[in-house]
PDB file of C-alpha atoms in Angstrom:
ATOM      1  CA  UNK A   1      93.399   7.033 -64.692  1.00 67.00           C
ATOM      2  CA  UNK A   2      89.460   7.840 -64.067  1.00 80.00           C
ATOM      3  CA  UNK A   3      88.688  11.453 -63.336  1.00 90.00           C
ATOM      4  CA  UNK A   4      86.626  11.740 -60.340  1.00 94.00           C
ATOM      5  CA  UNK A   5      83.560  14.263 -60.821  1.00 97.00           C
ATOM      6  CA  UNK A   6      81.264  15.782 -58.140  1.00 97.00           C
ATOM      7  CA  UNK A   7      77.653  15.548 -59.368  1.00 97.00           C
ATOM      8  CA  UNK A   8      74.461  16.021 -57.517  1.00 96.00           C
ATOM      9  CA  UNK A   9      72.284  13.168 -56.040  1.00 96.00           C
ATOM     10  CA  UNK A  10      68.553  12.961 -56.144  1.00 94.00           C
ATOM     11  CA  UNK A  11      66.057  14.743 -53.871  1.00 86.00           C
ATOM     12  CA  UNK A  12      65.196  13.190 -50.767  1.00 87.00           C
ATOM     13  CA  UNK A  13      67.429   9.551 -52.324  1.00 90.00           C
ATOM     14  CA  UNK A  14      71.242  10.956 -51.634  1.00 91.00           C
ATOM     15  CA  UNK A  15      72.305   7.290 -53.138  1.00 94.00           C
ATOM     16  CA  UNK A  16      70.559   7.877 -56.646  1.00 95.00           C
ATOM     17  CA  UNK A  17      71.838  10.242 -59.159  1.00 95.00           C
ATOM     18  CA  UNK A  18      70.219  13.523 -59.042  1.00 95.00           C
ATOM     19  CA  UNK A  19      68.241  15.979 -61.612  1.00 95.00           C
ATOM     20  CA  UNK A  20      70.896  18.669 -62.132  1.00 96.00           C
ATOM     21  CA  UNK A  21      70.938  19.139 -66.183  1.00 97.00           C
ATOM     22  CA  UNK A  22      74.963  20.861 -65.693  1.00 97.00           C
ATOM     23  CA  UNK A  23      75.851  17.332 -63.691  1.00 97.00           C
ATOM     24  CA  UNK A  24      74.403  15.330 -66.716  1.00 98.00           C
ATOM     25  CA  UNK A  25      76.149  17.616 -69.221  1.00 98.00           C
ATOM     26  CA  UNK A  26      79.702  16.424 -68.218  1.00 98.00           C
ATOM     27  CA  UNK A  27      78.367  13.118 -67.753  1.00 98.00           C
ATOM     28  CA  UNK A  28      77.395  12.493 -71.262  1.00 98.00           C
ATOM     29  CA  UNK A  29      80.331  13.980 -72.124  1.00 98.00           C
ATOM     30  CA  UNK A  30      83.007  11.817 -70.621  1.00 97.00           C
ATOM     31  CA  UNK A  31      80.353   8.853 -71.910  1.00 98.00           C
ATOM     32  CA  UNK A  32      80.173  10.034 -75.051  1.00 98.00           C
ATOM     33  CA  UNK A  33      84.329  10.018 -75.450  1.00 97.00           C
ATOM     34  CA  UNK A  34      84.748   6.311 -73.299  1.00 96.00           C
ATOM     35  CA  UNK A  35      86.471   7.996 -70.284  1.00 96.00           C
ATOM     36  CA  UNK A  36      86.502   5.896 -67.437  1.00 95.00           C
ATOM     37  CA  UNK A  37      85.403   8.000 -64.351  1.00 95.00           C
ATOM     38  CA  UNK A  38      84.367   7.522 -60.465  1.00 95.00           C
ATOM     39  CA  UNK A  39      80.652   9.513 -59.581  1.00 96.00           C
ATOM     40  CA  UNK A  40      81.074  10.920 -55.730  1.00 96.00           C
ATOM     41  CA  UNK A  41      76.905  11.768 -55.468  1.00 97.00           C
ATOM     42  CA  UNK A  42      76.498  15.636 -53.319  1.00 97.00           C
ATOM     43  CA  UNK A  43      73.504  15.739 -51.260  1.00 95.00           C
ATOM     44  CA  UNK A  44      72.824  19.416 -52.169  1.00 93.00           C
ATOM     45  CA  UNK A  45      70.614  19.873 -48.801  1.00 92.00           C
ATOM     46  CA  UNK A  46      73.431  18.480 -46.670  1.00 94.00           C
ATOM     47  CA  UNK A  47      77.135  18.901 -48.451  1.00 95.00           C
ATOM     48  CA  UNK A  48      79.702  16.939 -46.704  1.00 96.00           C
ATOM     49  CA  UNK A  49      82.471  18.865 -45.327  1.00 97.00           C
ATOM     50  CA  UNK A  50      85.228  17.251 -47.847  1.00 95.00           C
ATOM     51  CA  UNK A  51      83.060  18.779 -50.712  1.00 96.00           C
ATOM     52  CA  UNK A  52      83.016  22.241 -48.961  1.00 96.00           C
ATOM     53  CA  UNK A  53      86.864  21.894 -47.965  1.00 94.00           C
ATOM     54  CA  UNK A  54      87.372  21.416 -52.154  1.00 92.00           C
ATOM     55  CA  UNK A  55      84.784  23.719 -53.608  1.00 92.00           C
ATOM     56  CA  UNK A  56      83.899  26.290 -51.091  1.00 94.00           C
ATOM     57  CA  UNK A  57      81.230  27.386 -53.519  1.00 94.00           C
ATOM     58  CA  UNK A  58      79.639  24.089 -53.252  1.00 94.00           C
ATOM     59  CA  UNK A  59      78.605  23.951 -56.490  1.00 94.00           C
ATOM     60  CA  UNK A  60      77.892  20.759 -58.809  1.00 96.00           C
ATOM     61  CA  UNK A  61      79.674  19.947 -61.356  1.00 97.00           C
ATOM     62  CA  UNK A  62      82.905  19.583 -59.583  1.00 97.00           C
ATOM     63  CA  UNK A  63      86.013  17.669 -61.131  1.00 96.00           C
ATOM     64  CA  UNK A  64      89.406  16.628 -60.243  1.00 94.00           C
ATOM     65  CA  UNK A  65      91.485  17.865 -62.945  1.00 87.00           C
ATOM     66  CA  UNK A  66      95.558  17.842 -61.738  1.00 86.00           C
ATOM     67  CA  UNK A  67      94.487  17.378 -58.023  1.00 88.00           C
ATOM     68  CA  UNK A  68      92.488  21.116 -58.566  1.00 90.00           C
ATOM     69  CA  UNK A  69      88.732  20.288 -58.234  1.00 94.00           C
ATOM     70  CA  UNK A  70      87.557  22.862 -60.814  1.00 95.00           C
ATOM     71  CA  UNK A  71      84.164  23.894 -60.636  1.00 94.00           C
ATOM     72  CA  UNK A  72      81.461  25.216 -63.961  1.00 95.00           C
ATOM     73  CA  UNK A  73      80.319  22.856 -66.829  1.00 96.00           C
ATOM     74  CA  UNK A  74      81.753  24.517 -69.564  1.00 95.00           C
ATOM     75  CA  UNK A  75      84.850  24.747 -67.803  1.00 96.00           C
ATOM     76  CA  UNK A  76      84.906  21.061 -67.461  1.00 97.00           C
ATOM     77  CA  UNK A  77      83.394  20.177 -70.991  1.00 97.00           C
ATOM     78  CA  UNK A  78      86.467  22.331 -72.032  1.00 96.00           C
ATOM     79  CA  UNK A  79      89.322  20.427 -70.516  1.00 95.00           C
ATOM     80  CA  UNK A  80      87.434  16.996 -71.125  1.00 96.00           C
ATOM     81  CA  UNK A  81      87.983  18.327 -74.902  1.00 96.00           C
ATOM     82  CA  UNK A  82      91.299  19.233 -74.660  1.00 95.00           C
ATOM     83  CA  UNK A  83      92.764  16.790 -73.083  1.00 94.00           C
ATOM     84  CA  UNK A  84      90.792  13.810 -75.085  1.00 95.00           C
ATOM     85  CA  UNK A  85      90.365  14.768 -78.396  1.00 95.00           C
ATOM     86  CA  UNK A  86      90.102  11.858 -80.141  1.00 94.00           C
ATOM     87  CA  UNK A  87      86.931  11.578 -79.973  1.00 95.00           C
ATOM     88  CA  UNK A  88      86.082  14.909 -80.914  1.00 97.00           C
ATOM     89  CA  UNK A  89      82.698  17.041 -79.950  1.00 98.00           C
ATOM     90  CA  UNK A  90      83.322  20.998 -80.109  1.00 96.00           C
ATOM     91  CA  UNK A  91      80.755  22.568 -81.519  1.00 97.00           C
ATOM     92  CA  UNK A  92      81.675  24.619 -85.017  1.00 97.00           C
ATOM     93  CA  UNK A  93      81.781  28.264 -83.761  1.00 96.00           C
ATOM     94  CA  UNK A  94      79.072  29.056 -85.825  1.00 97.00           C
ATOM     95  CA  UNK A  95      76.816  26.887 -83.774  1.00 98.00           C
ATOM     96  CA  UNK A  96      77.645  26.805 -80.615  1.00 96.00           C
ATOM     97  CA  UNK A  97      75.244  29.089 -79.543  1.00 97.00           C
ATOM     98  CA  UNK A  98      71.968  27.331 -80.753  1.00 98.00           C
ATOM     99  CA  UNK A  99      69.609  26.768 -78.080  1.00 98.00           C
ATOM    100  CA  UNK A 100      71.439  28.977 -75.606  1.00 97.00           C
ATOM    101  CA  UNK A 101      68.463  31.087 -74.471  1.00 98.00           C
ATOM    102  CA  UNK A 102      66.365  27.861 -74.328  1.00 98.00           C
ATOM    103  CA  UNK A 103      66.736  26.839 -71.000  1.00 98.00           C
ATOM    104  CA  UNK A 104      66.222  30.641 -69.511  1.00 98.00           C
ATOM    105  CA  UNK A 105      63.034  30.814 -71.646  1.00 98.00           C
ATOM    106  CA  UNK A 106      61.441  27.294 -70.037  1.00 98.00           C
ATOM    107  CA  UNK A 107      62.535  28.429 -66.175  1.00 98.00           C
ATOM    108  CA  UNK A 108      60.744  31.561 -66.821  1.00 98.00           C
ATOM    109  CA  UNK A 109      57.382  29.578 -68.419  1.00 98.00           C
ATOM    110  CA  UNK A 110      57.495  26.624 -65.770  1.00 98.00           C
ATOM    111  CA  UNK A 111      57.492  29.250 -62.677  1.00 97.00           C
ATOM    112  CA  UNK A 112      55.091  31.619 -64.259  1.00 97.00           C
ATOM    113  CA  UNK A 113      51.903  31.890 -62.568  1.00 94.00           C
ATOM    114  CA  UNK A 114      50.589  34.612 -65.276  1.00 94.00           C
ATOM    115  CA  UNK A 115      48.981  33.112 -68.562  1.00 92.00           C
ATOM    116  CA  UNK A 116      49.220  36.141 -70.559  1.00 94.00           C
ATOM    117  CA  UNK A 117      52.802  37.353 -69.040  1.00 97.00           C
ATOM    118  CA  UNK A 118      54.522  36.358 -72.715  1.00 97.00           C
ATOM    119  CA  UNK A 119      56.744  33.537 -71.113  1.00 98.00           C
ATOM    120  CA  UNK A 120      54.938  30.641 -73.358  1.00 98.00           C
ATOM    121  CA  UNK A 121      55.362  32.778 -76.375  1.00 98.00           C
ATOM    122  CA  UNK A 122      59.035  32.954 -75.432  1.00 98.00           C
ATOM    123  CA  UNK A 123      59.502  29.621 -75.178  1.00 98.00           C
ATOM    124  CA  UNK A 124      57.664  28.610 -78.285  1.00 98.00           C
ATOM    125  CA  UNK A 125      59.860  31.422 -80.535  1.00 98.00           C
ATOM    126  CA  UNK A 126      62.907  29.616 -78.788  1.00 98.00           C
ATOM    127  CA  UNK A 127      61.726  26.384 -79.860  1.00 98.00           C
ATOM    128  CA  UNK A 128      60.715  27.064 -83.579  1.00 98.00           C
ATOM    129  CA  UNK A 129      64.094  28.989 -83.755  1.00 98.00           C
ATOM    130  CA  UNK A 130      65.499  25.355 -83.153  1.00 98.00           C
ATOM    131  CA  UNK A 131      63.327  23.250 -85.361  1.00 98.00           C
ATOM    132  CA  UNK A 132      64.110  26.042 -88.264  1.00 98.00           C
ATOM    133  CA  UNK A 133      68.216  25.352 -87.312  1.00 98.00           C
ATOM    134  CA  UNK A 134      67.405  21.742 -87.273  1.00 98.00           C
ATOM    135  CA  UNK A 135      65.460  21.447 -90.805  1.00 98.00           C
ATOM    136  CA  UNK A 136      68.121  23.368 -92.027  1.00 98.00           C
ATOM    137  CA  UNK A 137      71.513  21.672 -90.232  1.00 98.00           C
ATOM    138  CA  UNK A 138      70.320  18.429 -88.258  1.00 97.00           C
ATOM    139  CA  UNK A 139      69.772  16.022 -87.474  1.00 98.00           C
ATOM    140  CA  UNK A 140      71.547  17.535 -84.559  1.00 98.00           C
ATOM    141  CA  UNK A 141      72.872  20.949 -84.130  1.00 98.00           C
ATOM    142  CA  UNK A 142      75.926  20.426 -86.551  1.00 98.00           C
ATOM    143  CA  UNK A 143      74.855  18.146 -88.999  1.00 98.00           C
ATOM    144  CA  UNK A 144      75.234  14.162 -88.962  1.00 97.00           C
ATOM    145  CA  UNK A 145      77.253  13.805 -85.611  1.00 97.00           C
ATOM    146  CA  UNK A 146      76.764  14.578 -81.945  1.00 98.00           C
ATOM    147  CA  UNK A 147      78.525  17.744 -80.706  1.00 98.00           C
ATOM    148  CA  UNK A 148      79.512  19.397 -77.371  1.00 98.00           C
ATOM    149  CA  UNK A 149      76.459  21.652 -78.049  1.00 98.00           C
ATOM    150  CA  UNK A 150      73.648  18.699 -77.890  1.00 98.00           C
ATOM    151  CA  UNK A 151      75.128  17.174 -74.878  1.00 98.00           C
ATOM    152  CA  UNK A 152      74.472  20.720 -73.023  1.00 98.00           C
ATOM    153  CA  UNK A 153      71.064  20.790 -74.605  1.00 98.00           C
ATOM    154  CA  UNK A 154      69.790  17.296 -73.971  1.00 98.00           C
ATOM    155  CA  UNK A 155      69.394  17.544 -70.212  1.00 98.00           C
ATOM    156  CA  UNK A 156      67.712  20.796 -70.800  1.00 98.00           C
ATOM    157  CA  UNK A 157      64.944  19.499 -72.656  1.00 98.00           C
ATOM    158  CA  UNK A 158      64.335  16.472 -70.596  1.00 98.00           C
ATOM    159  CA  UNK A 159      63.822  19.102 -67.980  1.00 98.00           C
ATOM    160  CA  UNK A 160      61.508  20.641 -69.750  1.00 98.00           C
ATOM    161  CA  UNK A 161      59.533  17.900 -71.726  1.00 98.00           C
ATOM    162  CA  UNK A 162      59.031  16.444 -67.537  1.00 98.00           C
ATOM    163  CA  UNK A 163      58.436  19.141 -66.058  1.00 98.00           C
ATOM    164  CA  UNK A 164      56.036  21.325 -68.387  1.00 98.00           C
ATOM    165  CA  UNK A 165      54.343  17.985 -68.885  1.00 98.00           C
ATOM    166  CA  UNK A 166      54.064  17.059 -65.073  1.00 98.00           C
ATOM    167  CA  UNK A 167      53.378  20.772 -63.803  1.00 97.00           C
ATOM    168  CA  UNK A 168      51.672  22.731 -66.620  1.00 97.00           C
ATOM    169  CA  UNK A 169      50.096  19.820 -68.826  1.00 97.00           C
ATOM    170  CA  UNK A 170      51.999  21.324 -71.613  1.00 98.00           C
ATOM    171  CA  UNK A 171      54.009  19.920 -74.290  1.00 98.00           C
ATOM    172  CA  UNK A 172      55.902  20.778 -77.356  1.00 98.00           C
ATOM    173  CA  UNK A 173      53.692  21.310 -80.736  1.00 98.00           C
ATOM    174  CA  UNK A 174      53.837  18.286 -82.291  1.00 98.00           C
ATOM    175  CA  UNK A 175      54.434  20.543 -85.564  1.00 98.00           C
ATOM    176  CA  UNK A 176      57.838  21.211 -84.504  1.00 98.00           C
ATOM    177  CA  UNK A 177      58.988  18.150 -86.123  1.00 98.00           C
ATOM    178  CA  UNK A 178      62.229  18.600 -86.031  1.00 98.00           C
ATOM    179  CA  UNK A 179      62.833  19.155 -82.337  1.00 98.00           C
ATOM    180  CA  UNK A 180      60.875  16.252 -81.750  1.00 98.00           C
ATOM    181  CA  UNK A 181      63.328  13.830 -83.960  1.00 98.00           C
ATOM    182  CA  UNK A 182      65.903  16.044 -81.963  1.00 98.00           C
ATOM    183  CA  UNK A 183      64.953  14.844 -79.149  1.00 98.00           C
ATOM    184  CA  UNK A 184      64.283  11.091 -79.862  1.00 98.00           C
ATOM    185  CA  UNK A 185      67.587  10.782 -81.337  1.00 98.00           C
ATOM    186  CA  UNK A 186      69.056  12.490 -77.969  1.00 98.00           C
ATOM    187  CA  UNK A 187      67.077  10.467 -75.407  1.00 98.00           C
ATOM    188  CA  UNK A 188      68.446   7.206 -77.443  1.00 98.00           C
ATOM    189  CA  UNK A 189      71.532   7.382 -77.136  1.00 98.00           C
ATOM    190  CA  UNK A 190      73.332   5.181 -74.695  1.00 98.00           C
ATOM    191  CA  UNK A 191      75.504   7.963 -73.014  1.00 98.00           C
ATOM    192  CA  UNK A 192      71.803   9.611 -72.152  1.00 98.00           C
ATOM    193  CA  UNK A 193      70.033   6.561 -71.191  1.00 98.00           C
ATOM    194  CA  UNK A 194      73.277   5.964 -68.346  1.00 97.00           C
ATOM    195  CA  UNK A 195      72.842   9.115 -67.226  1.00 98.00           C
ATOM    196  CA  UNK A 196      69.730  10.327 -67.083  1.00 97.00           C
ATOM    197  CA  UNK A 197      67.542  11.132 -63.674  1.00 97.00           C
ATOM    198  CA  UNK A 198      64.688   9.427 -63.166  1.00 97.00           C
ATOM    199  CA  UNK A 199      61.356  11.573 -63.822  1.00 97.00           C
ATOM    200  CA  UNK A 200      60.151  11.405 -60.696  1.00 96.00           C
ATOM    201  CA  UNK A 201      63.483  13.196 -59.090  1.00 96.00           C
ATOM    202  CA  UNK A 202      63.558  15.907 -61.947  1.00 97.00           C
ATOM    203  CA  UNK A 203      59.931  16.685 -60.635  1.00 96.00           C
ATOM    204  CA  UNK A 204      60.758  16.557 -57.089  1.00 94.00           C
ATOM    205  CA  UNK A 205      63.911  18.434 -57.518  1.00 93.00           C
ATOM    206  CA  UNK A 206      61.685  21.517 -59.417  1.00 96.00           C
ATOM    207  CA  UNK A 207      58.928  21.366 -57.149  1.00 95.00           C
ATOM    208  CA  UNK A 208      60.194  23.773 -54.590  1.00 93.00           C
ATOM    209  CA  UNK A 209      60.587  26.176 -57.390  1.00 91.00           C
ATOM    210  CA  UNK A 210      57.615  25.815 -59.029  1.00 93.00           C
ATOM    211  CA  UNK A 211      55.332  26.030 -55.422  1.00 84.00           C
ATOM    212  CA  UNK A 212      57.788  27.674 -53.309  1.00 77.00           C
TER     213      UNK A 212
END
């Protein structure tokens, strides 16, 4: 039986798979463990009434779990865990909060407007705090295997690696060595390669944000 999942379709292309890094999360996920699955794609901009009737929130990620449509990625990551766990990917307690302050850090540097408001500097401590956990642990968060953990944080640096490089003409120090293998190793992956936006919708999907 395929679980049916809710994620969002592209900006302005409501047939192509959209730029939401939470959508791609659970994506990878049920990839990364061989779960067959059907994709309905939301047109954020104009949600159809059966997605509103489900998931008054009208939120994406959405899944059907036990005819419930249950909303939140880490909610769905969670039950995707439980109930397959034979291919395991929870994250050792110890790590599973590496890179959580990442994403909040690169929102706060790709809106910013202010060169000297400390949002770079943020960013860049949040990124050498990564490359110091991956020199130390990697190659990926938990040592020689994929985890729950890197499947959160590869959409999120996508993201960021587009959109920084598109809006901002920035890009990670190439010293940070270690996040860059990080990232290679994440962006090669077949479950990422199936499931990732294409450039051009992250950057349309940010735009408003960024030049509201």
């Amino acid at each position: 039986m395929a679980f049916e999942i809710a994620v969002k379709a592209a900006t302005g292309a409501p047939n192509v798979l959209g730029d939401c890094p939470f959508s791609q999360r659970v994506l990878l996920t049920l990839e990364e463990k061989n779960i067959p699955y059907n994709t309905h794609l939301i047109d954020v901009t104009d949600k159809p009434q059966w997605f509103l009737d489900v998931n008054p929130e009208g939120k994406v990620p959405v899944l059907k779990y036990d005819d419930k449509w249950v909303p939140d990625s880490d909610v769905i990551v969670g039950i995707i865990e439980e109930k397959y766990p034979d291919i395991p990917l929870a994250t050792p307690s110890e790590f599973a909060s590496v890179g959580s302050k990442l994403f909040g850090s690169f929102v706060s540097f790709l809106k910013s407007k202010d060169e000297n408001d400390g949002t770079e500097q943020a960013l860049l401590a949040e990124l050498k705090a990564l490359d110091e956990h991956l020199k130390a642990h990697g190659p990926y968060v938990a040592g020689e295997k994929v985890t729950a953990v890197d499947l959160g944080l590869a959409p999120k640096l996508f993201h960021l690696s587009v959109t920084l490089g598109h809006f901002k003409n920035w890009t990670i120090p190439e010293s940070l060595e270690n996040v860059h293998n990080y990232i290679k190793l994440l962006f090669a992956r077949e479950s990422f390669e199936k499931t990732k936006p294409a450039k051009e919708h992250v950057i349309a999907g940010w735009a408003p944000k960024v030049n509201p």
